[in-house]
CSV table of C-alpha atoms in Angstrom, one decimal:
chain,number,residue,atom,x,y,z
A,22,UNK,CA,-172.6,-48.9,78.9
A,23,UNK,CA,-172.7,-51.0,75.8
A,24,UNK,CA,-175.5,-53.6,75.6
A,25,UNK,CA,-173.3,-56.7,75.7
A,26,UNK,CA,-170.5,-55.5,77.9
A,27,UNK,CA,-169.3,-58.4,80.1
A,28,UNK,CA,-171.3,-60.8,78.0
A,29,UNK,CA,-170.0,-63.7,75.9
A,30,UNK,CA,-171.7,-64.5,72.6
A,31,UNK,CA,-171.2,-67.6,70.4
A,32,UNK,CA,-172.1,-67.2,66.8
A,33,UNK,CA,-172.1,-70.2,64.4
A,34,UNK,CA,-171.3,-69.6,60.7
A,35,UNK,CA,-169.4,-66.5,61.9
A,36,UNK,CA,-166.6,-66.5,59.4
A,37,UNK,CA,-168.4,-64.7,56.6
A,38,UNK,CA,-171.8,-63.5,55.4
A,39,UNK,CA,-174.6,-62.9,57.8
A,40,UNK,CA,-172.8,-64.6,60.7
A,41,UNK,CA,-169.8,-62.3,60.3
A,42,UNK,CA,-171.9,-59.2,60.4
A,43,UNK,CA,-173.7,-60.4,63.5
A,44,UNK,CA,-170.5,-61.2,65.3
A,45,UNK,CA,-169.0,-57.8,64.4
A,46,UNK,CA,-172.1,-56.0,65.8
A,47,UNK,CA,-172.0,-58.0,69.1
A,48,UNK,CA,-168.3,-57.2,69.4
A,49,UNK,CA,-169.0,-53.5,68.7
A,50,UNK,CA,-171.6,-53.6,71.4
A,51,UNK,CA,-169.0,-54.8,74.0
A,52,UNK,CA,-169.3,-58.6,73.8
A,53,UNK,CA,-166.6,-61.2,73.8
A,54,UNK,CA,-167.4,-63.2,70.7
A,55,UNK,CA,-166.8,-66.8,69.8
A,56,UNK,CA,-166.5,-67.2,66.1
A,57,UNK,CA,-167.6,-70.8,65.3
A,58,UNK,CA,-167.2,-72.1,61.8
A,59,UNK,CA,-165.7,-74.8,59.6
A,60,UNK,CA,-163.9,-72.1,57.6
A,61,UNK,CA,-161.0,-71.9,59.9
A,62,UNK,CA,-158.9,-69.5,58.0
A,63,UNK,CA,-161.6,-66.9,57.6
A,64,UNK,CA,-162.7,-67.2,61.2
A,65,UNK,CA,-159.1,-66.9,62.4
A,66,UNK,CA,-158.6,-63.7,60.3
A,67,UNK,CA,-161.7,-62.2,61.7
A,68,UNK,CA,-160.6,-63.0,65.3
A,69,UNK,CA,-157.2,-61.5,64.6
A,70,UNK,CA,-158.9,-58.3,63.3
A,71,UNK,CA,-161.3,-58.0,66.3
A,72,UNK,CA,-158.6,-58.6,68.9
A,73,UNK,CA,-158.4,-60.2,72.3
A,74,UNK,CA,-162.2,-60.3,72.8
A,75,UNK,CA,-162.7,-62.7,69.9
A,76,UNK,CA,-161.9,-66.4,69.7
A,77,UNK,CA,-162.1,-68.5,66.6
A,78,UNK,CA,-163.2,-72.2,67.1
A,79,UNK,CA,-163.7,-74.9,64.5
A,80,UNK,CA,-167.2,-76.2,64.6
A,81,UNK,CA,-169.1,-78.5,62.4
A,82,UNK,CA,-172.6,-77.9,63.9
A,83,UNK,CA,-173.7,-81.4,63.0
A,84,UNK,CA,-171.1,-83.0,65.3
A,85,UNK,CA,-172.0,-83.1,69.0
A,86,UNK,CA,-168.4,-83.6,70.1
A,87,UNK,CA,-167.3,-80.5,68.2
A,88,UNK,CA,-170.2,-78.6,70.0
A,89,UNK,CA,-168.9,-79.7,73.3
A,90,UNK,CA,-165.4,-78.6,72.4
A,91,UNK,CA,-166.5,-75.2,71.2
A,92,UNK,CA,-168.4,-74.5,74.4
A,93,UNK,CA,-165.4,-75.7,76.5
A,94,UNK,CA,-163.1,-73.4,74.5
A,95,UNK,CA,-165.5,-70.4,75.1
A,96,UNK,CA,-165.6,-71.1,78.9
A,97,UNK,CA,-161.8,-71.6,79.1
A,98,UNK,CA,-161.1,-68.3,77.3
A,99,UNK,CA,-163.9,-66.1,78.7
A,100,UNK,CA,-165.2,-67.9,81.8
A,101,UNK,CA,-168.9,-67.8,80.8
A,102,UNK,CA,-171.4,-67.9,78.0
A,103,UNK,CA,-174.5,-65.8,77.7
A,104,UNK,CA,-175.8,-65.9,74.2
A,105,UNK,CA,-176.0,-68.4,71.4
A,106,UNK,CA,-176.8,-67.4,67.8
A,107,UNK,CA,-177.5,-70.5,65.7
A,108,UNK,CA,-176.7,-68.9,62.4
A,109,UNK,CA,-174.9,-71.6,60.4
A,110,UNK,CA,-177.0,-73.0,57.5
A,111,UNK,CA,-176.8,-74.2,53.9
A,112,UNK,CA,-179.2,-74.1,51.0
A,113,UNK,CA,-179.5,-76.9,48.3
A,114,UNK,CA,-181.9,-76.5,45.4
A,115,UNK,CA,-183.6,-79.5,43.9
A,116,UNK,CA,-187.1,-80.8,43.3
A,117,UNK,CA,-188.2,-83.7,45.5
A,118,UNK,CA,-188.2,-86.0,42.5
A,119,UNK,CA,-184.6,-85.1,41.6
A,120,UNK,CA,-183.0,-84.7,45.0
A,121,UNK,CA,-181.2,-87.7,46.5
A,122,UNK,CA,-181.4,-88.6,50.2
A,123,UNK,CA,-177.8,-87.7,50.9
A,124,UNK,CA,-178.4,-84.1,49.6
A,125,UNK,CA,-181.6,-83.8,51.7
A,126,UNK,CA,-179.9,-85.1,54.8
A,127,UNK,CA,-176.9,-82.8,54.5
A,128,UNK,CA,-179.2,-79.8,54.8
A,129,UNK,CA,-181.2,-81.3,57.6
A,130,UNK,CA,-178.0,-82.2,59.5
A,131,UNK,CA,-176.6,-78.7,59.4
A,132,UNK,CA,-179.7,-76.5,59.5
A,133,UNK,CA,-181.9,-78.6,61.8
A,134,UNK,CA,-179.8,-81.0,63.8
A,135,UNK,CA,-177.1,-78.4,64.2
A,136,UNK,CA,-179.5,-76.0,65.8
A,137,UNK,CA,-180.8,-78.7,68.2
A,138,UNK,CA,-177.3,-79.7,69.1
A,139,UNK,CA,-176.3,-76.1,69.8
A,140,UNK,CA,-179.2,-75.4,72.1
A,141,UNK,CA,-178.4,-78.7,74.0
A,142,UNK,CA,-174.7,-78.0,74.2
A,143,UNK,CA,-174.9,-74.4,75.6
A,144,UNK,CA,-177.7,-75.1,78.1
A,145,UNK,CA,-175.5,-75.9,81.1
A,146,UNK,CA,-173.3,-72.8,80.5
A,147,UNK,CA,-176.3,-70.5,80.1
A,148,UNK,CA,-177.8,-72.0,83.3
A,149,UNK,CA,-174.5,-71.4,85.1
A,150,UNK,CA,-174.5,-67.8,84.0
A,151,UNK,CA,-178.0,-67.3,85.5
A,152,UNK,CA,-179.8,-67.1,82.2
A,153,UNK,CA,-179.3,-65.8,78.7
A,154,UNK,CA,-180.7,-65.8,75.2
A,155,UNK,CA,-180.7,-68.1,72.2
A,156,UNK,CA,-181.5,-66.7,68.8
A,157,UNK,CA,-182.1,-69.3,66.1
A,158,UNK,CA,-181.9,-68.1,62.5
A,159,UNK,CA,-184.7,-69.7,60.5
A,160,UNK,CA,-186.1,-68.1,57.3
A,161,UNK,CA,-189.2,-66.9,55.6
A,162,UNK,CA,-189.1,-70.5,54.3
A,163,UNK,CA,-189.8,-71.5,57.9
A,164,UNK,CA,-193.2,-69.9,57.5
A,165,UNK,CA,-193.9,-70.2,53.8
A,166,UNK,CA,-192.7,-73.0,51.6
A,167,UNK,CA,-190.3,-72.6,48.7
A,168,UNK,CA,-190.8,-74.9,45.7
A,169,UNK,CA,-187.6,-76.6,44.8
A,170,UNK,CA,-186.2,-76.3,48.3
A,171,UNK,CA,-187.9,-79.0,50.3
A,172,UNK,CA,-184.9,-79.8,52.5
A,173,UNK,CA,-184.3,-76.1,53.3
A,174,UNK,CA,-188.0,-75.5,53.9
A,175,UNK,CA,-188.3,-78.5,56.1
A,176,UNK,CA,-185.2,-77.6,58.2
A,177,UNK,CA,-186.3,-74.0,58.7
A,178,UNK,CA,-189.9,-75.0,59.7
A,179,UNK,CA,-188.2,-77.3,62.2
A,180,UNK,CA,-186.0,-74.5,63.6
A,181,UNK,CA,-189.1,-72.5,64.1
A,182,UNK,CA,-190.8,-75.3,66.1
A,183,UNK,CA,-187.7,-76.3,68.1
A,184,UNK,CA,-187.3,-72.7,69.2
A,185,UNK,CA,-190.8,-72.7,70.7
A,186,UNK,CA,-190.1,-76.0,72.4
A,187,UNK,CA,-186.9,-74.7,73.8
A,188,UNK,CA,-188.6,-71.5,75.0
A,189,UNK,CA,-191.1,-73.6,76.9
A,190,UNK,CA,-188.4,-75.8,78.4
A,191,UNK,CA,-185.7,-73.2,79.1
A,192,UNK,CA,-187.8,-70.4,80.5
A,193,UNK,CA,-187.5,-71.8,84.0
A,194,UNK,CA,-183.8,-71.1,83.8
A,195,UNK,CA,-184.1,-67.5,82.7
A,196,UNK,CA,-183.2,-68.4,79.1
A,197,UNK,CA,-185.1,-66.8,76.3
A,198,UNK,CA,-185.3,-68.5,72.9
A,199,UNK,CA,-186.6,-66.9,69.7
A,200,UNK,CA,-186.4,-67.5,66.0
A,201,UNK,CA,-185.6,-65.0,63.2
A,202,UNK,CA,-187.1,-65.3,59.8
A,203,UNK,CA,-185.2,-63.4,57.1
A,204,UNK,CA,-186.5,-63.0,53.6
A,205,UNK,CA,-184.1,-62.3,50.8
A,206,UNK,CA,-180.8,-61.1,52.3
A,207,UNK,CA,-177.7,-60.1,50.3
A,208,UNK,CA,-175.2,-62.8,51.3
A,209,UNK,CA,-173.0,-65.1,49.3
A,210,UNK,CA,-175.6,-67.8,49.6
A,211,UNK,CA,-178.0,-66.0,47.2
A,212,UNK,CA,-175.4,-64.7,44.7
A,213,UNK,CA,-175.4,-65.9,41.1
A,214,UNK,CA,-173.3,-64.4,38.3
A,215,UNK,CA,-176.2,-63.4,36.1
A,216,UNK,CA,-178.8,-62.4,38.8
A,217,UNK,CA,-179.9,-58.8,39.6
A,218,UNK,CA,-180.5,-59.2,43.3
A,219,UNK,CA,-183.3,-56.7,43.7
A,220,UNK,CA,-185.4,-57.9,40.8
A,221,UNK,CA,-187.0,-60.8,42.7
A,222,UNK,CA,-188.3,-58.5,45.4
A,223,UNK,CA,-190.1,-55.8,43.4
A,224,UNK,CA,-193.5,-57.1,44.5
A,225,UNK,CA,-192.7,-56.5,48.2
A,226,UNK,CA,-193.8,-53.4,50.2
A,227,UNK,CA,-190.0,-52.8,50.6
A,228,UNK,CA,-189.0,-53.5,47.1
A,229,UNK,CA,-185.4,-54.6,47.5
A,230,UNK,CA,-183.2,-57.3,49.0
A,231,UNK,CA,-182.3,-56.9,52.7
A,232,UNK,CA,-178.9,-56.5,54.2
A,233,UNK,CA,-177.0,-58.6,56.7
A,234,UNK,CA,-176.7,-55.5,58.9
A,235,UNK,CA,-180.5,-55.3,59.1
A,236,UNK,CA,-180.8,-58.9,60.3
A,237,UNK,CA,-177.9,-58.4,62.7
A,238,UNK,CA,-179.7,-55.5,64.4
A,239,UNK,CA,-182.8,-57.7,65.0
A,240,UNK,CA,-180.7,-60.5,66.3
A,241,UNK,CA,-178.8,-58.2,68.7
A,242,UNK,CA,-182.1,-56.8,70.0
A,243,UNK,CA,-183.5,-60.3,70.7
A,244,UNK,CA,-180.3,-61.3,72.5
A,245,UNK,CA,-180.3,-58.1,74.6
A,246,UNK,CA,-182.1,-57.2,77.8
A,247,UNK,CA,-184.2,-54.9,75.7
A,248,UNK,CA,-186.1,-58.0,74.6
A,249,UNK,CA,-186.6,-59.2,78.2
A,250,UNK,CA,-190.2,-60.2,77.6
A,251,UNK,CA,-189.7,-61.9,74.2
A,252,UNK,CA,-189.5,-65.6,74.1
A,253,UNK,CA,-191.0,-68.3,71.9
A,254,UNK,CA,-191.5,-65.8,69.2
A,255,UNK,CA,-190.9,-65.7,65.5
A,256,UNK,CA,-189.6,-62.5,64.2
A,257,UNK,CA,-189.8,-61.8,60.4
A,258,UNK,CA,-187.4,-59.5,58.6
A,259,UNK,CA,-188.5,-59.8,55.0
A,260,UNK,CA,-189.4,-56.5,53.6
A,261,UNK,CA,-193.1,-57.5,53.9
A,262,UNK,CA,-192.7,-60.6,51.7
A,263,UNK,CA,-195.0,-62.7,54.0
A,264,UNK,CA,-197.6,-60.0,54.3
A,265,UNK,CA,-199.3,-61.0,51.0
A,266,UNK,CA,-199.7,-59.6,47.5
A,267,UNK,CA,-201.3,-56.5,46.2
A,268,UNK,CA,-204.2,-57.1,43.9
A,269,UNK,CA,-203.9,-55.4,40.5
A,270,UNK,CA,-207.0,-53.6,39.2
């Protein structure tokens, strides 16, 4: 039996990048998947490819009414909800002295508020299912700051903290909540025309950029019964980035 057979998984930011890879893995493992994104065309094409066990829904994660509609659509189509992956996120570069409040708040609204709204929105459905799992995608920047990315860093530290709060609050319902902290991952978010992606990671023990498939496998583990004693945890997947630096002698 596949790990997610008879389970329903909602993934935000599922139309492309890391979210798409996560959704594909859940589907391959037997899940019905709800592909939530603002990129309606990409999400619909993916749903068509995956077939009857996939549903594309429009979701701006910063809008509580759209969250309610997404959960309602999932329940109407599949009858239950077992897993939420809060994957949607954006990155805006800018020093504090140069960034305007609107730019800062855009990142906070999507990365931080969106995660909080998602956990709140799915809670009744997960309780009705008798339990479940929430996996919140934070970042290595949720543990170690990145200069020039104060909004992103603040939002990802918040995701880490909120995940622990939710684990404490939701445990009584049989719902586990964990955060995942990727380092450099090869997705469209980090692509620039003149950048060699592996160059920035040569100092790490694993001297390369990571892949979305590697993150997806960790997310699927945490959402599965294999992680039945894991909650309130922060799971790094960063090639050793946060382990430290080798001294040179």
